[in-house]
Short mmCIF file of C-alpha atoms (C1' of nucleotides) in Angstrom, two decimals:
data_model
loop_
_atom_site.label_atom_id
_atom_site.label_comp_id
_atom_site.label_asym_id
_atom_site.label_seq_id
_atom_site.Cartn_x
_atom_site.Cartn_y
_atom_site.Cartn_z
CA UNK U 207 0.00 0.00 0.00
CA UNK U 208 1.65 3.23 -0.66
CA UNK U 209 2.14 5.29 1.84
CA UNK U 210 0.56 8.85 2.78
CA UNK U 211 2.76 11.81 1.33
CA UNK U 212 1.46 14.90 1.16
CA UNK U 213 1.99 18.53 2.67
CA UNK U 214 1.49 19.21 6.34
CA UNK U 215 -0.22 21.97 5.80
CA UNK U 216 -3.54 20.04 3.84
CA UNK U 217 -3.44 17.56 6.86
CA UNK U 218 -3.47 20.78 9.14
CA UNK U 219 -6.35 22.11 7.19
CA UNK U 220 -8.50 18.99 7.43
CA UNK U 221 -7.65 18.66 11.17
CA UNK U 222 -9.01 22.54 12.04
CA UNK U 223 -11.96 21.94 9.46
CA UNK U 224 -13.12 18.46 10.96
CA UNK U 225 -12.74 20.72 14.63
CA UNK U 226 -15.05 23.45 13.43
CA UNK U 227 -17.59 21.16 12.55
CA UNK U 228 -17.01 19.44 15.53
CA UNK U 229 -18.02 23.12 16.96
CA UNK U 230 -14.39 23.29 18.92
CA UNK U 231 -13.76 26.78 17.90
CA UNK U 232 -16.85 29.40 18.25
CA UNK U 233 -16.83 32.55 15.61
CA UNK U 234 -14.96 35.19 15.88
CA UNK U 235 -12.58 34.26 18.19
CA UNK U 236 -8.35 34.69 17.65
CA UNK U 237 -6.16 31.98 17.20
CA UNK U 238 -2.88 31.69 18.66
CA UNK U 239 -0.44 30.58 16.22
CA UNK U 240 2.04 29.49 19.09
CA UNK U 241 -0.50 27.32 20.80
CA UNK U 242 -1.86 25.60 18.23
CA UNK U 243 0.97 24.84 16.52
CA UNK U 244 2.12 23.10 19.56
CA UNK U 245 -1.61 21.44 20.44
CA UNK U 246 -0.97 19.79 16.70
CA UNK U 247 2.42 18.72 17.28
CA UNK U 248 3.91 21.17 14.47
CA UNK U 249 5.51 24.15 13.96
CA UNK U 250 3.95 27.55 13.18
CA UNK U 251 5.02 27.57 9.32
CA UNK U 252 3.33 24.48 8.02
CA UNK U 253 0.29 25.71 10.60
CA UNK U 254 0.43 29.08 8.96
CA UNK U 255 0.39 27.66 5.61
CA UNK U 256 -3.18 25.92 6.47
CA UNK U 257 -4.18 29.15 8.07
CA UNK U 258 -3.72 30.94 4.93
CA UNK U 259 -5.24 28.49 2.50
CA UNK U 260 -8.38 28.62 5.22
CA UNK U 261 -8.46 32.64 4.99
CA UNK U 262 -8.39 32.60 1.04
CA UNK U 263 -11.82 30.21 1.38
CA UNK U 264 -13.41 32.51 3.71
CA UNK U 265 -13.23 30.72 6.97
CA UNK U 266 -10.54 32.82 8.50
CA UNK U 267 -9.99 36.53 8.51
CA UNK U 268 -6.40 38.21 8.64
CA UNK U 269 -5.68 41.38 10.28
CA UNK U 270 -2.44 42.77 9.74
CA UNK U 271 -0.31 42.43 12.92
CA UNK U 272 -3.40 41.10 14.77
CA UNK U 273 -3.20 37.41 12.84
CA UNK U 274 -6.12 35.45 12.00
CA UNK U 275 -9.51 34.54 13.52
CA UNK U 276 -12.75 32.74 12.80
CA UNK U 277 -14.94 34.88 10.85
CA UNK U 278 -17.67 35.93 12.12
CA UNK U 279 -20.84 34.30 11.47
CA UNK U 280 -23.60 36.56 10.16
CA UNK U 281 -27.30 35.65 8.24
CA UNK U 282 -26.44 37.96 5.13
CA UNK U 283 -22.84 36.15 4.74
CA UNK U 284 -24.66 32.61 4.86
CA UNK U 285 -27.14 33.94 2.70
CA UNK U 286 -24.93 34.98 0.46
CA UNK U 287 -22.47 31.70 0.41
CA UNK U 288 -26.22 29.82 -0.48
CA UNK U 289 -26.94 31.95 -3.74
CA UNK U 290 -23.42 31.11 -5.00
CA UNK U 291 -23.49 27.44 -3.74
CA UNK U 292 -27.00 27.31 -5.42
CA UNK U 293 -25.99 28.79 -8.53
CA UNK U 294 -22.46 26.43 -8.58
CA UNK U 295 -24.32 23.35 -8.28
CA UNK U 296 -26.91 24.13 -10.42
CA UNK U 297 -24.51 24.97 -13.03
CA UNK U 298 -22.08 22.09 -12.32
CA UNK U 299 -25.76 19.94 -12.82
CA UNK U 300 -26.13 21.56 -16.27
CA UNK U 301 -22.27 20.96 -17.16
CA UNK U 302 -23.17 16.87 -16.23
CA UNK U 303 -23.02 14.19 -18.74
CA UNK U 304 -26.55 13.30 -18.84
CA UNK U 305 -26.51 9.45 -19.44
CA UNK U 306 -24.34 9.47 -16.29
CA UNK U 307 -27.07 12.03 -14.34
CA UNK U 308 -29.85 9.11 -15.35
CA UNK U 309 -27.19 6.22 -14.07
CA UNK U 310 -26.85 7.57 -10.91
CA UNK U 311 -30.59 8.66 -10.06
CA UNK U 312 -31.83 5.63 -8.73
CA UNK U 313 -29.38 5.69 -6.31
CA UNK U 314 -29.39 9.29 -5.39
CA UNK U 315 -33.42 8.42 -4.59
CA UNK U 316 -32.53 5.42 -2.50
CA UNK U 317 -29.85 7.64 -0.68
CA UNK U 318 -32.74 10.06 -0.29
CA UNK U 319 -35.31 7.70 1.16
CA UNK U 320 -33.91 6.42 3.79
CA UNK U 321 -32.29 9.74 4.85
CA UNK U 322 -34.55 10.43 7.66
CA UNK U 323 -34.79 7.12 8.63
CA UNK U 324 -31.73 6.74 10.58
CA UNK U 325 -31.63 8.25 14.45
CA UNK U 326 -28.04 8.91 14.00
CA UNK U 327 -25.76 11.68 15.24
CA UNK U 328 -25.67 15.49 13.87
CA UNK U 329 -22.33 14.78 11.85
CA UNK U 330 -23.36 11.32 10.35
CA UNK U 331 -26.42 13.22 8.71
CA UNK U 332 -24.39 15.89 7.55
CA UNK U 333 -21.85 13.60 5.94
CA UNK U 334 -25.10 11.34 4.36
CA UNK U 335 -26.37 15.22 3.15
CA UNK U 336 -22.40 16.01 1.59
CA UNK U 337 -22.04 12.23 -0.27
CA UNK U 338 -25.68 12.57 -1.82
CA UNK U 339 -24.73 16.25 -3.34
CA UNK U 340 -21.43 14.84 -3.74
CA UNK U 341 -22.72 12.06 -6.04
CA UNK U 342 -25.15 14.31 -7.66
CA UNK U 343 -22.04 16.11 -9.13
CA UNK U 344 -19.65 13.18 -9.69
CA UNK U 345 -20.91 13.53 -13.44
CA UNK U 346 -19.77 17.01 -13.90
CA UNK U 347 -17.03 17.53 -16.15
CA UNK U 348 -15.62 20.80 -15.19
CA UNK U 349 -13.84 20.16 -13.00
CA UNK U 350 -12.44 23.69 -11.74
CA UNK U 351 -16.20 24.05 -11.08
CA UNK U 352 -16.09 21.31 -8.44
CA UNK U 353 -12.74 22.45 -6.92
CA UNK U 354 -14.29 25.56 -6.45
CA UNK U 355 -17.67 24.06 -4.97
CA UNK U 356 -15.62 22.37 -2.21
CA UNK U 357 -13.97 25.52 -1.60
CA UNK U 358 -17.05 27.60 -0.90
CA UNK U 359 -18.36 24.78 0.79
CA UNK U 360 -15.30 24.74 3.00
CA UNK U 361 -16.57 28.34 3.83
CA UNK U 362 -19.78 27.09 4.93
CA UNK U 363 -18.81 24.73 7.55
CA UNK U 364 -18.61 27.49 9.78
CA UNK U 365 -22.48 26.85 9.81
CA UNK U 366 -22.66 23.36 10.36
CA UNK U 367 -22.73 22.96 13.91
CA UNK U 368 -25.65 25.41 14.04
CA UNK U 369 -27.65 23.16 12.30
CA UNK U 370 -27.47 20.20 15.75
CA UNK U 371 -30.54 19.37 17.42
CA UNK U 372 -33.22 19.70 15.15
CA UNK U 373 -34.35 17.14 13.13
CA UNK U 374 -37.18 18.98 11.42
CA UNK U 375 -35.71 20.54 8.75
CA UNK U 376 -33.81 16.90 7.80
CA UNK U 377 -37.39 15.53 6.65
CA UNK U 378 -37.75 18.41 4.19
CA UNK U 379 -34.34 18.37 2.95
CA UNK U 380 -34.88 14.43 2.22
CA UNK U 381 -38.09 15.37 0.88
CA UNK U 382 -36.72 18.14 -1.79
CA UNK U 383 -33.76 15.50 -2.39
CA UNK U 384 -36.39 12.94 -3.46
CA UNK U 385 -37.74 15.50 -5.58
CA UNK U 386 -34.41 16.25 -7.54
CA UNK U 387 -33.75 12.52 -7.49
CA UNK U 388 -37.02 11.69 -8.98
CA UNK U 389 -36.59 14.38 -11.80
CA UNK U 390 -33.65 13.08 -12.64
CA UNK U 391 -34.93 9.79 -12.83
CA UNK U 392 -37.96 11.13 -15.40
CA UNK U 393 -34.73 12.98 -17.18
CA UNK U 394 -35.96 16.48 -16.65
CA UNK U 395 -32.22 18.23 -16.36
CA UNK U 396 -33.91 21.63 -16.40
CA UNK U 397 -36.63 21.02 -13.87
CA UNK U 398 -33.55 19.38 -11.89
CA UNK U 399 -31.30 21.49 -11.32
CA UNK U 400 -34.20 24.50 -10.95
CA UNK U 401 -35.38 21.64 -8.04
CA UNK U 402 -31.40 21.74 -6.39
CA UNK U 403 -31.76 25.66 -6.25
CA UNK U 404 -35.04 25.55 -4.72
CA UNK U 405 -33.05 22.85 -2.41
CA UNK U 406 -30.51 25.12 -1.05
CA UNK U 407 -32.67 28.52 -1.23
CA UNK U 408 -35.28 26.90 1.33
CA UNK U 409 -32.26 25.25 3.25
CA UNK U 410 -31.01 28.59 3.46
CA UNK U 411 -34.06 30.25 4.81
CA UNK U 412 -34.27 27.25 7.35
CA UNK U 413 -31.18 27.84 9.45
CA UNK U 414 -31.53 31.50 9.00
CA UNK U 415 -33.11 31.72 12.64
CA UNK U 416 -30.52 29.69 14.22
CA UNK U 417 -28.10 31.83 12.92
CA UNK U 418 -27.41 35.25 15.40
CA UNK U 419 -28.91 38.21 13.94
CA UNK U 420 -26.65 40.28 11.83
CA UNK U 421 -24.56 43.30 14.13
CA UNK A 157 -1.50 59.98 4.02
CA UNK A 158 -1.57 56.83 5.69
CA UNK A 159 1.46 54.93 4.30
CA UNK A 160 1.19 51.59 3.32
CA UNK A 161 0.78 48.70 5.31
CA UNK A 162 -0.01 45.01 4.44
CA UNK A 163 1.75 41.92 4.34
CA UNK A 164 4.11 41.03 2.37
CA UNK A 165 2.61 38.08 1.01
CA UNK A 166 0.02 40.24 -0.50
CA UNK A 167 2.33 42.35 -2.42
CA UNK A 168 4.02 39.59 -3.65
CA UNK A 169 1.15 37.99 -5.12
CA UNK A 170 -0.11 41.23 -6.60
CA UNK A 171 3.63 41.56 -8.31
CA UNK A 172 3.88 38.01 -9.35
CA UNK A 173 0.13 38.59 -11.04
CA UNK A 174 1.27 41.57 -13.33
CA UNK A 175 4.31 40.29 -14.10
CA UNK A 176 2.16 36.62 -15.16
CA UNK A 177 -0.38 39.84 -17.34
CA UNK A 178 2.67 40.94 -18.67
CA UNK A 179 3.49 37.12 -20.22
CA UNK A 180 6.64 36.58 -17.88
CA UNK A 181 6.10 33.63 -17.19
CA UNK A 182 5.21 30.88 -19.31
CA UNK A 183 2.61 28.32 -18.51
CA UNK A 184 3.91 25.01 -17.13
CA UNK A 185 7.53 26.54 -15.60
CA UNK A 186 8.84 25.25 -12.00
CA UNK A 187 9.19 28.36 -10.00
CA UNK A 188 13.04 28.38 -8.06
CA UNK A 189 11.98 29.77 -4.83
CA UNK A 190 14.91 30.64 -3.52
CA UNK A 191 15.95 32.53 -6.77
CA UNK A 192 12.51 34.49 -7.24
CA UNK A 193 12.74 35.78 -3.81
CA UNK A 194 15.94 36.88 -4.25
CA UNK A 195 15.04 38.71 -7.50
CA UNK A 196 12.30 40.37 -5.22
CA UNK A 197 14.37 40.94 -2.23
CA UNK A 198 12.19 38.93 0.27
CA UNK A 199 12.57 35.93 2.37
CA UNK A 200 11.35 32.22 1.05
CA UNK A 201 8.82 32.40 3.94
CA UNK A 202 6.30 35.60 2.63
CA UNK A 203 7.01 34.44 -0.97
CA UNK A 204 5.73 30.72 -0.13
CA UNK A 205 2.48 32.26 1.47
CA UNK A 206 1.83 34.15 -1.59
CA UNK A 207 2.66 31.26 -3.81
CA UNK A 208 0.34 29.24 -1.32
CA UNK A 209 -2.49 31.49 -1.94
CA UNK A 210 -1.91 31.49 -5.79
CA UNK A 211 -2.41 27.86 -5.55
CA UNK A 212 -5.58 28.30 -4.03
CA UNK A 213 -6.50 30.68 -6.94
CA UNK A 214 -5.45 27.61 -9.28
CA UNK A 215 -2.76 29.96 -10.81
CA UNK A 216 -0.20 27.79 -9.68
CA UNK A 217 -0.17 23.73 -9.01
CA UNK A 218 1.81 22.06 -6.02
CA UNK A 219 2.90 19.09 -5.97
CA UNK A 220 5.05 17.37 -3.05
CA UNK A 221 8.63 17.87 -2.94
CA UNK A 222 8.53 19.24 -6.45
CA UNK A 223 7.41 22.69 -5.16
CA UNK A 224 5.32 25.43 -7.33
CA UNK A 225 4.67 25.87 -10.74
CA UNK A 226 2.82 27.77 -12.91
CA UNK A 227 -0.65 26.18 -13.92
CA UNK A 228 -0.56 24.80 -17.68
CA UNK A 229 -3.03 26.24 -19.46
CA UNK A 230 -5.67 24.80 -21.79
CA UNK A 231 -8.90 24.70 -23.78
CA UNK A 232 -10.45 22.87 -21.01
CA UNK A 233 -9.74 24.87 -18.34
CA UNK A 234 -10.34 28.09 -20.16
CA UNK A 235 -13.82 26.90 -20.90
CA UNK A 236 -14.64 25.74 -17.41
CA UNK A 237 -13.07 29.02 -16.34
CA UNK A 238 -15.87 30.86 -18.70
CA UNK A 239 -18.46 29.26 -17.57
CA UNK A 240 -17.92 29.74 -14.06
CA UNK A 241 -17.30 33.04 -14.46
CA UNK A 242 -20.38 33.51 -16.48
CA UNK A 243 -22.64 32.46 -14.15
CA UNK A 244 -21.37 34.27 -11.16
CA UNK A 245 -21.14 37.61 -12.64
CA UNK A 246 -24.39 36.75 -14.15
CA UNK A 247 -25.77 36.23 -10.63
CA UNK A 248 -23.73 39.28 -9.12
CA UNK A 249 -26.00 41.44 -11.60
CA UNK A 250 -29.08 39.96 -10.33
CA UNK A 251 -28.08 40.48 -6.69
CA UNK A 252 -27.67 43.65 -7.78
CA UNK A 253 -29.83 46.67 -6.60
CA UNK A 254 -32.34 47.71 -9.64
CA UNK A 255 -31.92 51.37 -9.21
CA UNK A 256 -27.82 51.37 -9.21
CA UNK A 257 -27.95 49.95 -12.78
CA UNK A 258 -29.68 52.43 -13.97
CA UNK A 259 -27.75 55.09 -12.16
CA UNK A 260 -24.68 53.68 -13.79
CA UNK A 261 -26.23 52.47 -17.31
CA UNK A 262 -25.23 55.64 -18.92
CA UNK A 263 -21.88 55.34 -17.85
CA UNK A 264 -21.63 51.83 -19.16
CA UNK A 265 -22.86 52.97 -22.21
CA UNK A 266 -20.52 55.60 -22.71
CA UNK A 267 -17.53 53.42 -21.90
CA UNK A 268 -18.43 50.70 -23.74
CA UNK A 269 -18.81 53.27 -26.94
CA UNK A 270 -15.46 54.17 -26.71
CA UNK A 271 -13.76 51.05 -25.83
CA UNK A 272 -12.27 50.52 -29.43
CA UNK A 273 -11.34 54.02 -30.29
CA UNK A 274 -8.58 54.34 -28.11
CA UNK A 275 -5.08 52.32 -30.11
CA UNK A 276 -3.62 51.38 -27.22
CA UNK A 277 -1.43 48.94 -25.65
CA UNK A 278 -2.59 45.45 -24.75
CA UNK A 279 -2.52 46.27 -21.10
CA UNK A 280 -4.60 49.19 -20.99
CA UNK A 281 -6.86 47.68 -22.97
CA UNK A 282 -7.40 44.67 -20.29
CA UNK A 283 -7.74 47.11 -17.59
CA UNK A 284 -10.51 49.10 -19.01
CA UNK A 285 -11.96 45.82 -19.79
CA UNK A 286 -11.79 45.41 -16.16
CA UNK A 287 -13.21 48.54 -15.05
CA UNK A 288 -16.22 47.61 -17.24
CA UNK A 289 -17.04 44.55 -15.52
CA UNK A 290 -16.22 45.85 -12.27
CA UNK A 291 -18.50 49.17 -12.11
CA UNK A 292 -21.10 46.64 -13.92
CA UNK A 293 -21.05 44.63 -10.73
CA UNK A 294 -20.74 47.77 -8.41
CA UNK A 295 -24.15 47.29 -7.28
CA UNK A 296 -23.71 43.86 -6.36
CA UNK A 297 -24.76 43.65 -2.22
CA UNK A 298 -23.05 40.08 -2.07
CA UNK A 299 -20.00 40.82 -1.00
CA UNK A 300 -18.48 37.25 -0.81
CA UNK A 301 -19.91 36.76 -4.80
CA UNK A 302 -17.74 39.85 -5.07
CA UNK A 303 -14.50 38.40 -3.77
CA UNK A 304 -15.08 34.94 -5.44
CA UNK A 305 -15.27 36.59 -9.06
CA UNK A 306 -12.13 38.59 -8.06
CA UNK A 307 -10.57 35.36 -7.30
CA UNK A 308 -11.45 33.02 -10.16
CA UNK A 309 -10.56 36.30 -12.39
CA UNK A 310 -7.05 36.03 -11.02
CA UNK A 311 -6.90 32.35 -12.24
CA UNK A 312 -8.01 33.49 -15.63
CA UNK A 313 -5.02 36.38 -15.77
CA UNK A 314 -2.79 33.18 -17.20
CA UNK A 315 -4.92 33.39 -20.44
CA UNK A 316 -4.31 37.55 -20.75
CA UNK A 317 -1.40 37.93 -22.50
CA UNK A 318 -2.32 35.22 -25.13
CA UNK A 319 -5.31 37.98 -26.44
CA UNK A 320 -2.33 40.23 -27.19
CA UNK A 321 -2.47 41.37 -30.88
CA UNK A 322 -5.44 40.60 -32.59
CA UNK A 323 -8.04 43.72 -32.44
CA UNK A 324 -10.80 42.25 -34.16
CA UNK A 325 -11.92 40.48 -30.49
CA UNK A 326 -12.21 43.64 -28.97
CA UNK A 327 -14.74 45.27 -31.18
CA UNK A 328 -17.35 42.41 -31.18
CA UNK A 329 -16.28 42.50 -27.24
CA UNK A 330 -17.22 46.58 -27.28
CA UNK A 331 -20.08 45.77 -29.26
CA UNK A 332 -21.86 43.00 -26.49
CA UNK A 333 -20.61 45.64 -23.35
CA UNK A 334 -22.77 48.33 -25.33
CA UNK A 335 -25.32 45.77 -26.06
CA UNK A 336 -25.70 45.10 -22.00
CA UNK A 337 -25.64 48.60 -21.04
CA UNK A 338 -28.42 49.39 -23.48
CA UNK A 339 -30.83 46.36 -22.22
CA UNK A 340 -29.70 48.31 -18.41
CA UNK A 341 -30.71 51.40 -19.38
CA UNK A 342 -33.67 50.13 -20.86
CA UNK A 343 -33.83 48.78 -17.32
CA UNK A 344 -34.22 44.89 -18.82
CA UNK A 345 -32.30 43.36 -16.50
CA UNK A 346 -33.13 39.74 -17.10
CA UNK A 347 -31.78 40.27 -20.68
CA UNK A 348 -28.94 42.15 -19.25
CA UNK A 349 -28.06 38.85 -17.42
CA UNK A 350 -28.54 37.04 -20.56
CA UNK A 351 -26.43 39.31 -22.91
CA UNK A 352 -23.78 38.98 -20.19
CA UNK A 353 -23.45 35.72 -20.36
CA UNK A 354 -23.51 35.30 -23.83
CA UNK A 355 -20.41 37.56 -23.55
CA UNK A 356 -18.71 35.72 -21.41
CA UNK A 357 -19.55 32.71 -24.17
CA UNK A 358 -18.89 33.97 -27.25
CA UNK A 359 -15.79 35.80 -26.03
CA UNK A 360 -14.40 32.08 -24.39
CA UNK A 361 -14.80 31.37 -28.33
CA UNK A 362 -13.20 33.88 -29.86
CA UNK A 363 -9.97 32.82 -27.71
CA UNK A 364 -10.46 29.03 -28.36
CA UNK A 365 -8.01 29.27 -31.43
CA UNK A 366 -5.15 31.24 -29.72
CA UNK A 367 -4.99 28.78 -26.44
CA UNK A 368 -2.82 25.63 -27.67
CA UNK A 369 -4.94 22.66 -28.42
CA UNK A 370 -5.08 20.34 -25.33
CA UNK A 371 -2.53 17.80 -24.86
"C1'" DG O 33 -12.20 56.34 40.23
"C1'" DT O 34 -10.52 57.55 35.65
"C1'" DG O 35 -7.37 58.77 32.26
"C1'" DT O 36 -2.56 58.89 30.55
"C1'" DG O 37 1.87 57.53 29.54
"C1'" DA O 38 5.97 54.61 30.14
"C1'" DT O 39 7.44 49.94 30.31
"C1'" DA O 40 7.16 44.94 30.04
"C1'" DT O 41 5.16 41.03 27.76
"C1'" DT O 42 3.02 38.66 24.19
"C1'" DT O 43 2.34 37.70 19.43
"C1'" DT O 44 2.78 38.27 14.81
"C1'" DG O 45 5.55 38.76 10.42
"C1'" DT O 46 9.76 37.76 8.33
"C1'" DA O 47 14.40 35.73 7.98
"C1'" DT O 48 17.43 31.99 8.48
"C1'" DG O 49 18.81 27.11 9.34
"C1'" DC O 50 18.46 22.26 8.58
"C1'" DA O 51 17.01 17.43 7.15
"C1'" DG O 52 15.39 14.84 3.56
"C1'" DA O 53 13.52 14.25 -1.02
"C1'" DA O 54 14.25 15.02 -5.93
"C1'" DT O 55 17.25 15.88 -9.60
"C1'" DT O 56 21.62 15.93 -11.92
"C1'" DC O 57 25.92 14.23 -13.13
"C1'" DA O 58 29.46 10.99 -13.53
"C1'" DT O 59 30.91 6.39 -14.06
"C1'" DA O 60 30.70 1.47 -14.89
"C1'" DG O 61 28.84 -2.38 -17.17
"C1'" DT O 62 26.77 -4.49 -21.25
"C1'" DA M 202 26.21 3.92 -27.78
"C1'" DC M 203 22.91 3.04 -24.13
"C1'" DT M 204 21.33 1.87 -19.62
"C1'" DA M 205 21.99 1.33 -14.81
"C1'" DT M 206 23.85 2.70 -10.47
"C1'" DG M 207 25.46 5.68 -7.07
"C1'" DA M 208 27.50 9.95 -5.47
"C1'" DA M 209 27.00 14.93 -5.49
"C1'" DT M 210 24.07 18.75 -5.81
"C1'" DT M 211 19.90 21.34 -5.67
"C1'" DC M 212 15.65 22.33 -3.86
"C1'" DT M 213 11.67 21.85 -1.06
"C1'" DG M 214 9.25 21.40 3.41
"C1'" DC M 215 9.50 22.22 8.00
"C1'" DA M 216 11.62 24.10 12.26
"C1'" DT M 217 13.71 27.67 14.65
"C1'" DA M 218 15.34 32.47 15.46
"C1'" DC M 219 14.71 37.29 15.52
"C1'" DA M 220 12.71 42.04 15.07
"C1'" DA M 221 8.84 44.88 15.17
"C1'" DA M 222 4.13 45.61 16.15
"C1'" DA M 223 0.41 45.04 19.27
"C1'" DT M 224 -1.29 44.27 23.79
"C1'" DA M 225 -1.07 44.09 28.67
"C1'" DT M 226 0.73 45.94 33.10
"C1'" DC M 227 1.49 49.41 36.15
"C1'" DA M 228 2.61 53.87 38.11
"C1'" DC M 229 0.98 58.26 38.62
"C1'" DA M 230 -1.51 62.58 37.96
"C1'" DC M 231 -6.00 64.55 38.18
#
DNA sequence: GTGTGATATTTTGTATGCAGAATTCATAGT
DNA sequence: ACTATGAATTCTGCATACAAAATATCACAC
């Protein structure tokens, strides 16, 4: 097996992104370059590196002289990161091969069925919610457009932990999931991917009360 | 005046971008880090940050132990590029408040008209190409959109200098800005959107023939 | 008690140092 | 001549060191 070689610095990144949405780190707060660095068992350059990449996605701010912190979460940023996510994945739908849209449907509606039907914990549902858009996409062929989609994604995450303790809005995620799935099946594409903007428009307008309102 | 203060790593990677407008560097070159930031009379350590965010941008690849270089470029990419690009400006101007684009239609308009009259040097021409697009989206209230088109932009800046020569692009190019700023001040701004993106389109075509063929 | 200014401490931003991987070059064998 | 092998060199990735900026501490005047 070969095996893993690859930058600090991306391990670092996955580390503090699996801890924020974990919910370790609450917005807005500073980080310590010196004490994180050694709470990872590295030094500061690889950490800074990561710290960085995590700014130029959004999920850190840098202040000169002051370092970097969590941004701050706010309703009109997430609102905002949902019209571009929304209008990303509906375009990365429209750039997919649509033979391979029609293979995949049946699965994306079994994935979609028995979404609510698991009791599980807040971060296995949000990993079942990331594979099923995650296959959705694994047809498109542009593939800058899916580099970027993870990036703004990453951007979100500062979001996710918000979402814990509800299960409400989970049934009517599924539900609109089911929908897009079962479009797909019929081989709408343009009813489809209008469906997956719908999707993350009334997502968006779901968490916006669990979200602190804007200063 | 307040002097100038930012971090290095920023005015590296603004340097390193005009010097990549200005065709310095050709597509597919390692980058010697120890002999570029020599040349610009900084450490390795501010130059790798910038170099780390320029990967982010997808100007530059990484790959371990074999350090930076600049991004190949290709049909492919230029396409996806396009179409991303496309659709978020295309968004931007519907997130964008009705009664700005009027306010600046005129102005459009004018600049649009005398895009082509002006002989000028292939950078000046780019930047009031730029200035178009930007005061077009100067109404935009998502702020993030903003900052993502700003970014993916950057990754397109490979593909500048290859435009140099040729005028007959830049007068159908004149010709669709005017064509937008009319349907604006005609206050049609779902047409606007349109026309936008078909500029975005056709103009993706008109560079097809100067980007080498894929390998 | 509050504000102000000098000083000490912390923390960032940048430079330098070092180990190991990747590449280059030379040499030997076929 | 061409390939293979190994030493020498170059370069990256990470760690450490240092200087300057920011923040905290404290004394003191009001």
């Amino acid at each position: 097996m070969p095996i893993e070689r690859r930058p600090l610095r991306e391990q670092i990144r996955e580390e503090l992104l699996s801890r924020l949405d974990r919910g370790d780190f609450a917005a807005g707060t500073d980080i310590n370059e010196a004490s994180l660095a050694a709470e990872l068992g590295v030094s500061r350059t690889p950490l800074r590196e990561a710290l960085i990449t995590l700014a130029g996605e959004g999920v850190l701010e840098s202040n000169q002289g002051r370092g970097f912190r969590f941004a701050p979460v706010s309703r009109k940023e997430f609102r905002e990161l949902c019209e571009i996510v929304a209008a990303l994945e509906s375009l990365a739908l429209d750039c997919s091969d649509a033979a391979h849209l029609r293979g995949i449907a049946p699965e994306l509606l079994r994935l979609a069925q028995e979404f609510p039907d698991r009791v599980a914990e807040q971060q296995v549902i949000e990993r079942h919610d990331d594979e099923w858009h995650d296959l959705l996409l694994s047809g498109c062929r542009n593939e800058r457009l899916l580099d970027l989609i993870t990036s703004v994604k990453a951007g979100m995450r500062r979001y996710a932990h918000l979402l814990a303790g509800d299960e409400t809005p989970l049934e009517r995620e599924a539900a609109e999931h089911r929908r897009v799935a079962e479009l797909l099946v019929d081989g709408d594409l343009a009813k489809a991917s209008q469906a997956l903007r719908d999707n993350w428009v009334n997502g968006m307008e779901r968490m916006m009360s669990r979200i602190p309102a804007d200063g």
